[in-house]
PDB file of C-alpha atoms in Angstrom:
ATOM      1  CA  MET M   1    -122.834  -8.381  56.408  1.00 69.00           C
ATOM      2  CA  ASN M   2    -120.751  -9.892  59.561  1.00 81.00           C
ATOM      3  CA  PRO M   3    -119.076  -6.681  61.675  1.00 82.00           C
ATOM      4  CA  HIS M   4    -115.678  -8.938  62.455  1.00 90.00           C
ATOM      5  CA  PRO M   5    -115.449 -11.057  59.291  1.00 97.00           C
ATOM      6  CA  ARG M   6    -111.656 -14.404  59.640  1.00 98.00           C
ATOM      7  CA  VAL M   7    -110.720 -12.078  56.382  1.00 98.00           C
ATOM      8  CA  THR M   8    -111.324  -8.692  54.420  1.00 98.00           C
ATOM      9  CA  ILE M   9    -110.335  -8.755  50.423  1.00 98.00           C
ATOM     10  CA  LEU M  10    -109.200  -5.666  49.494  1.00 98.00           C
ATOM     11  CA  ILE M  11    -109.332  -4.739  46.811  1.00 98.00           C
ATOM     12  CA  PRO M  12    -108.441  -1.449  45.017  1.00 98.00           C
ATOM     13  CA  VAL M  13    -109.994  -0.117  41.877  1.00 98.00           C
ATOM     14  CA  TYR M  14    -109.225   2.239  39.141  1.00 97.00           C
ATOM     15  CA  ASN M  15    -110.786   2.746  35.587  1.00 96.00           C
ATOM     16  CA  ARG M  16    -110.757  -1.111  35.694  1.00 96.00           C
ATOM     17  CA  GLU M  17    -114.720  -1.552  34.415  1.00 96.00           C
ATOM     18  CA  ARG M  18    -113.516  -4.527  31.610  1.00 94.00           C
ATOM     19  CA  TYR M  19    -111.989  -6.493  34.285  1.00 96.00           C
ATOM     20  CA  ILE M  20    -113.176  -5.781  37.897  1.00 97.00           C
ATOM     21  CA  ARG M  21    -116.286  -8.023  37.098  1.00 97.00           C
ATOM     22  CA  ALA M  22    -114.711 -11.127  36.662  1.00 97.00           C
ATOM     23  CA  ALA M  23    -112.174 -10.187  39.982  1.00 98.00           C
ATOM     24  CA  ILE M  24    -115.253  -9.942  41.815  1.00 98.00           C
ATOM     25  CA  ASP M  25    -116.730 -13.412  40.882  1.00 98.00           C
ATOM     26  CA  SER M  26    -113.375 -14.726  41.755  1.00 98.00           C
ATOM     27  CA  ILE M  27    -113.638 -13.808  45.477  1.00 98.00           C
ATOM     28  CA  LEU M  28    -117.117 -14.716  45.968  1.00 98.00           C
ATOM     29  CA  GLU M  29    -117.443 -17.576  44.468  1.00 98.00           C
ATOM     30  CA  GLN M  30    -113.850 -18.389  46.873  1.00 98.00           C
ATOM     31  CA  THR M  31    -114.537 -22.073  49.494  1.00 98.00           C
ATOM     32  CA  PHE M  32    -114.401 -20.102  52.139  1.00 98.00           C
ATOM     33  CA  THR M  33    -116.589 -18.055  53.078  1.00 96.00           C
ATOM     34  CA  ASP M  34    -115.881 -15.776  55.931  1.00 97.00           C
ATOM     35  CA  PHE M  35    -115.037 -12.741  54.502  1.00 98.00           C
ATOM     36  CA  GLU M  36    -115.968  -8.963  53.308  1.00 98.00           C
ATOM     37  CA  LEU M  37    -114.776  -7.541  49.591  1.00 98.00           C
ATOM     38  CA  LEU M  38    -113.977  -4.414  50.224  1.00 98.00           C
ATOM     39  CA  ILE M  39    -113.863  -2.918  47.379  1.00 98.00           C
ATOM     40  CA  VAL M  40    -111.977   0.820  47.227  1.00 98.00           C
ATOM     41  CA  ASP M  41    -112.530   2.798  44.046  1.00 98.00           C
ATOM     42  CA  ASP M  42    -109.704   5.193  44.276  1.00 98.00           C
ATOM     43  CA  ALA M  43    -112.205   8.292  41.593  1.00 97.00           C
ATOM     44  CA  SER M  44    -112.644   6.029  38.786  1.00 97.00           C
ATOM     45  CA  THR M  45    -114.797   7.915  35.449  1.00 97.00           C
ATOM     46  CA  ASP M  46    -115.283   5.045  33.718  1.00 97.00           C
ATOM     47  CA  ARG M  47    -118.365   2.577  34.604  1.00 97.00           C
ATOM     48  CA  SER M  48    -116.295   0.603  37.793  1.00 97.00           C
ATOM     49  CA  LEU M  49    -118.482   1.630  40.253  1.00 97.00           C
ATOM     50  CA  ASN M  50    -121.430   0.735  37.903  1.00 97.00           C
ATOM     51  CA  VAL M  51    -120.353  -2.759  37.773  1.00 97.00           C
ATOM     52  CA  ILE M  52    -119.781  -3.090  41.329  1.00 98.00           C
ATOM     53  CA  ASN M  53    -122.871  -1.859  42.436  1.00 96.00           C
ATOM     54  CA  ASP M  54    -125.236  -4.643  40.499  1.00 96.00           C
ATOM     55  CA  TYR M  55    -123.228  -6.845  43.263  1.00 97.00           C
ATOM     56  CA  LYS M  56    -126.352  -7.577  45.932  1.00 95.00           C
ATOM     57  CA  ASP M  57    -124.256  -9.505  47.966  1.00 96.00           C
ATOM     58  CA  ASP M  58    -124.138  -8.584  51.657  1.00 95.00           C
ATOM     59  CA  ARG M  59    -120.300  -9.567  52.200  1.00 97.00           C
ATOM     60  CA  VAL M  60    -119.379  -6.748  49.277  1.00 97.00           C
ATOM     61  CA  ARG M  61    -117.972  -3.473  51.280  1.00 97.00           C
ATOM     62  CA  LEU M  62    -118.280  -0.353  48.750  1.00 98.00           C
ATOM     63  CA  VAL M  63    -116.042   2.950  49.797  1.00 98.00           C
ATOM     64  CA  ARG M  64    -115.205   5.751  46.798  1.00 98.00           C
ATOM     65  CA  ASN M  65    -112.664   8.196  47.398  1.00 97.00           C
ATOM     66  CA  SER M  66    -113.622  11.664  47.543  1.00 97.00           C
ATOM     67  CA  THR M  67    -110.453  12.266  44.600  1.00 97.00           C
ATOM     68  CA  ASN M  68    -107.487  10.334  42.671  1.00 97.00           C
ATOM     69  CA  LEU M  69    -105.326   9.240  45.413  1.00 96.00           C
ATOM     70  CA  GLY M  70    -103.165   6.372  43.930  1.00 95.00           C
ATOM     71  CA  ILE M  71    -102.273   3.194  44.622  1.00 95.00           C
ATOM     72  CA  PRO M  72    -100.149   2.763  48.669  1.00 96.00           C
ATOM     73  CA  LYS M  73    -103.014   5.597  49.446  1.00 97.00           C
ATOM     74  CA  THR M  74    -106.002   3.934  48.973  1.00 98.00           C
ATOM     75  CA  ARG M  75    -104.154   0.388  49.930  1.00 97.00           C
ATOM     76  CA  ASN M  76    -103.688   2.145  53.179  1.00 97.00           C
ATOM     77  CA  ARG M  77    -107.104   3.099  53.897  1.00 98.00           C
ATOM     78  CA  GLY M  78    -108.469  -0.001  53.045  1.00 98.00           C
ATOM     79  CA  LEU M  79    -106.106  -1.345  55.729  1.00 98.00           C
ATOM     80  CA  GLU M  80    -107.568   1.041  58.294  1.00 98.00           C
ATOM     81  CA  LEU M  81    -111.024   0.392  56.927  1.00 98.00           C
ATOM     82  CA  ALA M  82    -110.248  -3.823  57.353  1.00 98.00           C
ATOM     83  CA  ARG M  83    -113.398  -5.896  59.923  1.00 97.00           C
ATOM     84  CA  GLY M  84    -110.491  -8.830  59.541  1.00 97.00           C
ATOM     85  CA  ASP M  85    -108.239 -11.004  61.487  1.00 98.00           C
ATOM     86  CA  TYR M  86    -106.412 -11.718  58.458  1.00 98.00           C
ATOM     87  CA  LEU M  87    -106.216  -9.693  55.188  1.00 98.00           C
ATOM     88  CA  ALA M  88    -106.330 -10.478  51.430  1.00 98.00           C
ATOM     89  CA  PHE M  89    -104.960  -8.471  48.710  1.00 98.00           C
ATOM     90  CA  LEU M  90    -106.063  -8.580  45.280  1.00 98.00           C
ATOM     91  CA  ASP M  91    -105.560  -7.047  42.563  1.00 97.00           C
ATOM     92  CA  SER M  92    -108.505  -5.541  40.213  1.00 96.00           C
ATOM     93  CA  ASP M  93    -108.072  -6.704  37.378  1.00 94.00           C
ATOM     94  CA  ASP M  94    -106.673 -10.186  38.294  1.00 96.00           C
ATOM     95  CA  VAL M  95    -108.645 -13.662  40.010  1.00 97.00           C
ATOM     96  CA  ALA M  96    -107.915 -15.755  42.344  1.00 98.00           C
ATOM     97  CA  ALA M  97    -108.672 -19.692  42.484  1.00 98.00           C
ATOM     98  CA  ALA M  98    -111.565 -21.056  44.101  1.00 98.00           C
ATOM     99  CA  GLU M  99    -109.828 -22.584  46.846  1.00 98.00           C
ATOM    100  CA  ARG M 100    -106.992 -18.827  47.175  1.00 98.00           C
ATOM    101  CA  ILE M 101    -108.925 -18.280  50.727  1.00 98.00           C
ATOM    102  CA  GLU M 102    -108.750 -20.874  52.124  1.00 98.00           C
ATOM    103  CA  ARG M 103    -105.408 -22.705  51.692  1.00 98.00           C
ATOM    104  CA  GLN M 104    -104.294 -19.086  52.993  1.00 98.00           C
ATOM    105  CA  VAL M 105    -106.366 -19.402  56.174  1.00 98.00           C
ATOM    106  CA  ALA M 106    -105.753 -22.866  56.878  1.00 98.00           C
ATOM    107  CA  PHE M 107    -101.604 -22.306  57.070  1.00 98.00           C
ATOM    108  CA  LEU M 108    -102.270 -19.114  58.719  1.00 98.00           C
ATOM    109  CA  ASP M 109    -104.000 -20.693  61.787  1.00 98.00           C
ATOM    110  CA  ALA M 110    -101.552 -23.463  61.283  1.00 98.00           C
ATOM    111  CA  ASN M 111     -98.594 -20.862  62.291  1.00 98.00           C
ATOM    112  CA  PRO M 112     -98.985 -18.272  64.337  1.00 97.00           C
ATOM    113  CA  GLU M 113     -95.206 -17.741  64.226  1.00 97.00           C
ATOM    114  CA  VAL M 114     -95.657 -16.687  60.418  1.00 98.00           C
ATOM    115  CA  ALA M 115     -97.018 -12.816  59.228  1.00 98.00           C
ATOM    116  CA  ALA M 116     -98.035 -12.947  55.979  1.00 98.00           C
ATOM    117  CA  VAL M 117     -97.940 -15.738  53.289  1.00 98.00           C
ATOM    118  CA  GLY M 118     -98.075 -15.725  50.134  1.00 98.00           C
ATOM    119  CA  THR M 119     -98.647 -18.550  46.514  1.00 98.00           C
ATOM    120  CA  TRP M 120     -97.149 -18.735  43.518  1.00 98.00           C
ATOM    121  CA  ILE M 121     -99.221 -16.925  40.393  1.00 97.00           C
ATOM    122  CA  SER M 122     -99.451 -18.007  36.794  1.00 97.00           C
ATOM    123  CA  TRP M 123    -101.272 -15.004  34.359  1.00 95.00           C
ATOM    124  CA  ILE M 124    -104.149 -15.192  31.465  1.00 93.00           C
ATOM    125  CA  ASP M 125    -104.462 -12.782  28.868  1.00 89.00           C
ATOM    126  CA  ASP M 126    -106.994 -10.250  28.290  1.00 87.00           C
ATOM    127  CA  HIS M 127    -109.897 -12.254  27.579  1.00 86.00           C
ATOM    128  CA  GLY M 128    -108.486 -13.831  31.065  1.00 83.00           C
ATOM    129  CA  ASN M 129    -107.329 -17.036  28.761  1.00 88.00           C
ATOM    130  CA  ARG M 130    -104.690 -18.936  31.163  1.00 88.00           C
ATOM    131  CA  GLN M 131    -101.315 -18.555  30.300  1.00 90.00           C
ATOM    132  CA  LYS M 132     -99.090 -22.206  30.580  1.00 88.00           C
ATOM    133  CA  LYS M 133     -95.900 -19.677  32.449  1.00 92.00           C
ATOM    134  CA  ILE M 134     -96.081 -19.943  35.811  1.00 96.00           C
ATOM    135  CA  LYS M 135     -94.056 -17.452  38.681  1.00 95.00           C
ATOM    136  CA  ARG M 136     -92.264 -19.750  41.029  1.00 95.00           C
ATOM    137  CA  LYS M 137     -91.643 -18.245  44.749  1.00 95.00           C
ATOM    138  CA  THR M 138     -89.493 -19.769  47.267  1.00 95.00           C
ATOM    139  CA  THR M 139     -91.459 -20.826  49.732  1.00 95.00           C
ATOM    140  CA  ARG M 140     -88.588 -20.878  53.283  1.00 94.00           C
ATOM    141  CA  PRO M 141     -89.378 -17.717  55.344  1.00 96.00           C
ATOM    142  CA  ASN M 142     -85.771 -17.430  55.818  1.00 95.00           C
ATOM    143  CA  ASP M 143     -85.299 -16.884  51.769  1.00 95.00           C
ATOM    144  CA  ILE M 144     -87.242 -14.669  51.818  1.00 96.00           C
ATOM    145  CA  ALA M 145     -85.905 -12.970  53.844  1.00 94.00           C
ATOM    146  CA  ALA M 146     -82.577 -12.443  52.053  1.00 93.00           C
ATOM    147  CA  GLN M 147     -84.266 -11.790  48.709  1.00 92.00           C
ATOM    148  CA  ARG M 148     -85.704  -9.397  49.590  1.00 93.00           C
ATOM    149  CA  LEU M 149     -82.908  -7.056  48.900  1.00 93.00           C
ATOM    150  CA  PHE M 150     -83.068  -7.891  45.514  1.00 92.00           C
ATOM    151  CA  ARG M 151     -86.825  -9.079  44.337  1.00 90.00           C
ATOM    152  CA  SER M 152     -90.470  -9.207  46.753  1.00 92.00           C
ATOM    153  CA  GLY M 153     -90.734 -12.179  48.286  1.00 93.00           C
ATOM    154  CA  LEU M 154     -94.412 -11.926  48.529  1.00 96.00           C
ATOM    155  CA  GLU M 155     -96.439 -12.191  44.905  1.00 96.00           C
ATOM    156  CA  ASN M 156     -98.458  -8.212  46.514  1.00 96.00           C
ATOM    157  CA  SER M 157    -101.929  -9.400  45.199  1.00 97.00           C
ATOM    158  CA  ALA M 158    -101.211 -13.018  46.220  1.00 98.00           C
ATOM    159  CA  SER M 159    -100.741 -12.593  50.056  1.00 98.00           C
ATOM    160  CA  MET M 160    -102.499 -12.640  52.300  1.00 98.00           C
ATOM    161  CA  GLY M 161    -100.903 -11.488  56.074  1.00 98.00           C
ATOM    162  CA  ARG M 162    -102.462 -10.857  60.139  1.00 98.00           C
ATOM    163  CA  LEU M 163    -104.230  -7.187  60.234  1.00 98.00           C
ATOM    164  CA  ASP M 164    -102.505  -5.902  63.176  1.00 98.00           C
ATOM    165  CA  ILE M 165     -99.069  -5.971  61.388  1.00 98.00           C
ATOM    166  CA  LEU M 166    -100.253  -4.743  58.394  1.00 98.00           C
ATOM    167  CA  LYS M 167    -101.663  -2.126  59.477  1.00 98.00           C
ATOM    168  CA  VAL M 168     -98.252  -1.126  61.447  1.00 97.00           C
ATOM    169  CA  TYR M 169     -95.803  -1.159  58.851  1.00 97.00           C
ATOM    170  CA  GLY M 170     -98.672   0.239  55.694  1.00 97.00           C
ATOM    171  CA  HIS M 171     -97.512   1.837  52.722  1.00 96.00           C
ATOM    172  CA  LYS M 172     -94.630   4.408  52.389  1.00 94.00           C
ATOM    173  CA  GLU M 173     -96.914   7.003  50.110  1.00 93.00           C
ATOM    174  CA  GLU M 174     -94.564   8.415  48.809  1.00 91.00           C
ATOM    175  CA  TYR M 175     -93.741   5.208  46.450  1.00 90.00           C
ATOM    176  CA  ALA M 176     -96.309   5.739  43.936  1.00 86.00           C
ATOM    177  CA  LEU M 177     -94.823   2.641  42.217  1.00 88.00           C
ATOM    178  CA  GLY M 178     -93.564  -0.309  44.361  1.00 89.00           C
ATOM    179  CA  SER M 179     -94.589   0.315  47.629  1.00 93.00           C
ATOM    180  CA  ASP M 180     -95.408  -3.649  48.336  1.00 95.00           C
ATOM    181  CA  TYR M 181     -92.009  -4.860  47.702  1.00 95.00           C
ATOM    182  CA  ASP M 182     -90.513  -2.130  49.890  1.00 95.00           C
ATOM    183  CA  MET M 183     -93.448  -2.914  52.469  1.00 97.00           C
ATOM    184  CA  TRP M 184     -93.108  -6.719  52.096  1.00 97.00           C
ATOM    185  CA  ALA M 185     -89.275  -5.975  52.618  1.00 95.00           C
ATOM    186  CA  ARG M 186     -89.905  -4.082  56.158  1.00 96.00           C
ATOM    187  CA  ILE M 187     -92.073  -7.478  57.365  1.00 97.00           C
ATOM    188  CA  ALA M 188     -89.535 -10.460  56.337  1.00 95.00           C
ATOM    189  CA  ALA M 189     -86.360  -7.655  58.357  1.00 93.00           C
ATOM    190  CA  GLY M 190     -88.908  -8.633  61.030  1.00 94.00           C
ATOM    191  CA  TYR M 191     -91.070 -11.474  60.924  1.00 97.00           C
ATOM    192  CA  LYS M 192     -91.067 -14.515  59.291  1.00 98.00           C
ATOM    193  CA  LEU M 193     -93.645 -14.387  55.503  1.00 98.00           C
ATOM    194  CA  ALA M 194     -93.910 -18.014  53.528  1.00 98.00           C
ATOM    195  CA  ASN M 195     -94.889 -18.590  50.283  1.00 98.00           C
ATOM    196  CA  LEU M 196     -98.419 -21.840  48.904  1.00 98.00           C
ATOM    197  CA  PRO M 197     -96.462 -23.518  46.516  1.00 98.00           C
ATOM    198  CA  GLU M 198     -99.103 -23.753  43.656  1.00 97.00           C
ATOM    199  CA  VAL M 199    -100.549 -21.485  41.572  1.00 97.00           C
ATOM    200  CA  LEU M 200    -103.513 -19.410  43.386  1.00 98.00           C
ATOM    201  CA  VAL M 201    -104.143 -16.419  41.442  1.00 98.00           C
ATOM    202  CA  TYR M 202    -104.265 -15.404  38.106  1.00 97.00           C
ATOM    203  CA  ARG M 203    -102.270 -12.119  37.594  1.00 96.00           C
ATOM    204  CA  ARG M 204    -103.956 -11.027  33.703  1.00 93.00           C
ATOM    205  CA  GLN M 205    -101.399  -9.305  31.134  1.00 88.00           C
ATOM    206  CA  HIS M 206    -103.223  -6.324  29.113  1.00 74.00           C
ATOM    207  CA  SER M 207    -101.526  -2.917  28.553  1.00 67.00           C
ATOM    208  CA  GLN M 208    -103.305  -0.481  30.764  1.00 65.00           C
ATOM    209  CA  ARG M 209    -100.870  -2.695  34.124  1.00 61.00           C
ATOM    210  CA  THR M 210    -100.049   0.611  36.274  1.00 58.00           C
ATOM    211  CA  THR M 211     -96.281  -0.822  35.165  1.00 54.00           C
ATOM    212  CA  GLU M 212     -97.090  -1.122  31.657  1.00 54.00           C
ATOM    213  CA  GLY M 213     -93.874   0.980  29.966  1.00 58.00           C
ATOM    214  CA  GLN M 214     -92.736   2.224  33.424  1.00 75.00           C
ATOM    215  CA  THR M 215     -89.569   0.960  33.786  1.00 82.00           C
ATOM    216  CA  GLN M 216     -87.147   3.589  34.017  1.00 87.00           C
ATOM    217  CA  ARG M 217     -90.133   5.231  36.771  1.00 88.00           C
ATOM    218  CA  ILE M 218     -89.888   1.771  38.453  1.00 88.00           C
ATOM    219  CA  LYS M 219     -85.801   1.370  38.788  1.00 90.00           C
ATOM    220  CA  LYS M 220     -86.451   5.226  40.292  1.00 92.00           C
ATOM    221  CA  PHE M 221     -88.447   3.880  43.565  1.00 90.00           C
ATOM    222  CA  ARG M 222     -86.206   0.884  43.333  1.00 92.00           C
ATOM    223  CA  LEU M 223     -82.933   2.331  43.706  1.00 94.00           C
ATOM    224  CA  ARG M 224     -84.507   3.874  46.414  1.00 93.00           C
ATOM    225  CA  ILE M 225     -85.836   0.845  48.460  1.00 93.00           C
ATOM    226  CA  TYR M 226     -82.655  -1.019  48.114  1.00 94.00           C
ATOM    227  CA  ALA M 227     -80.857   2.356  49.534  1.00 95.00           C
ATOM    228  CA  GLU M 228     -82.992   2.385  52.967  1.00 94.00           C
ATOM    229  CA  GLN M 229     -82.204  -1.717  53.037  1.00 93.00           C
ATOM    230  CA  ILE M 230     -78.206  -1.733  52.239  1.00 93.00           C
ATOM    231  CA  GLN M 231     -78.795   1.132  54.979  1.00 94.00           C
ATOM    232  CA  LYS M 232     -79.846  -0.848  57.836  1.00 91.00           C
ATOM    233  CA  LEU M 233     -77.965  -3.224  57.065  1.00 90.00           C
ATOM    234  CA  GLY M 234     -75.056  -0.910  58.408  1.00 93.00           C
ATOM    235  CA  LEU M 235     -73.307  -0.958  55.015  1.00 91.00           C
ATOM    236  CA  SER M 236     -71.189   2.287  52.635  1.00 93.00           C
ATOM    237  CA  PHE M 237     -72.664   2.385  48.905  1.00 94.00           C
ATOM    238  CA  ASP M 238     -72.505   5.083  46.511  1.00 95.00           C
ATOM    239  CA  ASP M 239     -75.133   5.402  43.423  1.00 94.00           C
ATOM    240  CA  SER M 240     -72.544   3.285  40.942  1.00 94.00           C
ATOM    241  CA  ASP M 241     -72.796   0.864  44.017  1.00 95.00           C
ATOM    242  CA  LEU M 242     -76.682   1.290  43.677  1.00 94.00           C
ATOM    243  CA  GLU M 243     -76.566   0.638  39.680  1.00 93.00           C
ATOM    244  CA  ASN M 244     -74.154  -3.002  39.909  1.00 94.00           C
ATOM    245  CA  HIS M 245     -77.163  -3.711  42.534  1.00 95.00           C
ATOM    246  CA  TYR M 246     -80.441  -3.301  40.143  1.00 93.00           C
ATOM    247  CA  LEU M 247     -78.497  -5.220  37.504  1.00 92.00           C
ATOM    248  CA  LEU M 248     -77.656  -8.087  39.729  1.00 90.00           C
ATOM    249  CA  ARG M 249     -81.070  -9.985  38.820  1.00 86.00           C
ATOM    250  CA  ARG M 250     -82.103  -8.575  35.720  1.00 89.00           C
ATOM    251  CA  MET M 251     -78.641 -10.111  33.125  1.00 89.00           C
ATOM    252  CA  GLN M 252     -81.107 -11.779  31.099  1.00 89.00           C
ATOM    253  CA  LYS M 253     -83.641  -9.218  30.808  1.00 85.00           C
ATOM    254  CA  THR M 254     -81.308  -6.299  30.288  1.00 87.00           C
ATOM    255  CA  GLU M 255     -78.490  -8.923  28.422  1.00 91.00           C
ATOM    256  CA  PHE M 256     -76.549  -8.036  30.097  1.00 91.00           C
ATOM    257  CA  LEU M 257     -72.725  -9.185  30.580  1.00 93.00           C
ATOM    258  CA  PRO M 258     -70.826  -9.182  33.309  1.00 93.00           C
ATOM    259  CA  ASP M 259     -66.986  -8.797  33.013  1.00 94.00           C
ATOM    260  CA  ARG M 260     -64.330  -9.034  35.722  1.00 96.00           C
ATOM    261  CA  ALA M 261     -65.236  -6.019  37.489  1.00 94.00           C
ATOM    262  CA  TYR M 262     -68.349  -6.582  37.879  1.00 95.00           C
ATOM    263  CA  ILE M 263     -67.601  -9.852  39.027  1.00 95.00           C
ATOM    264  CA  GLU M 264     -64.948  -8.705  42.073  1.00 96.00           C
ATOM    265  CA  TRP M 265     -67.618  -6.561  43.145  1.00 93.00           C
ATOM    266  CA  ALA M 266     -70.480  -9.128  42.743  1.00 90.00           C
ATOM    267  CA  GLU M 267     -68.255 -11.275  44.937  1.00 91.00           C
TER     268      GLU M 267
END
């Protein structure tokens, strides 16, 4: 095992015996080879560990939490244990295109002023079949910085950043959901972020995703993240302002039709 790889790819795992093999295979098949695959198992109770232990590739490095810590703490543990110059995130149920790491390393090498780079994503179904829908993210750092008030500028599972910067910011462990959005928003306030305009990660759609069926909990944490950002801008607001802010990018999903009062508030 290379003690100083260019890239650490971090996969947190909790009870993903059905999907973790596809995630690992997609990393071991990368065209870029100077990496370690750091898998942090969050005290899984299924056969995830058995699947991971089947791999004899010396680039695979497995660490296990003694108790279930949750996503933010597990990701932070991965940041502390990582040994690469760059760190790439991948969720345990997603898969990466073979050229993903090579493309992102090349971009960060060529753009030292950029702290992290993401990619567009598409979807696969429960059986790994690719879907047509594509989630496109803006590529320009200024746009990503502005959009942090409304959405995450990077898809976490498709992101790669400079490890020294990621360690400084890390994940706020009180955010059980949305800690990745919060981290990228804080980084975007001080550094340039970018996206490659191509699909290099495939997100799996299935009923066991961490965020599935948790709309209200996600909203609660989003409102807290919005509030922290707006406070840092020196703006005054109340709870009704936060509710209105939350609606700004969810009108279609919630079938919300803005009236004159809402339009005046938005202006």
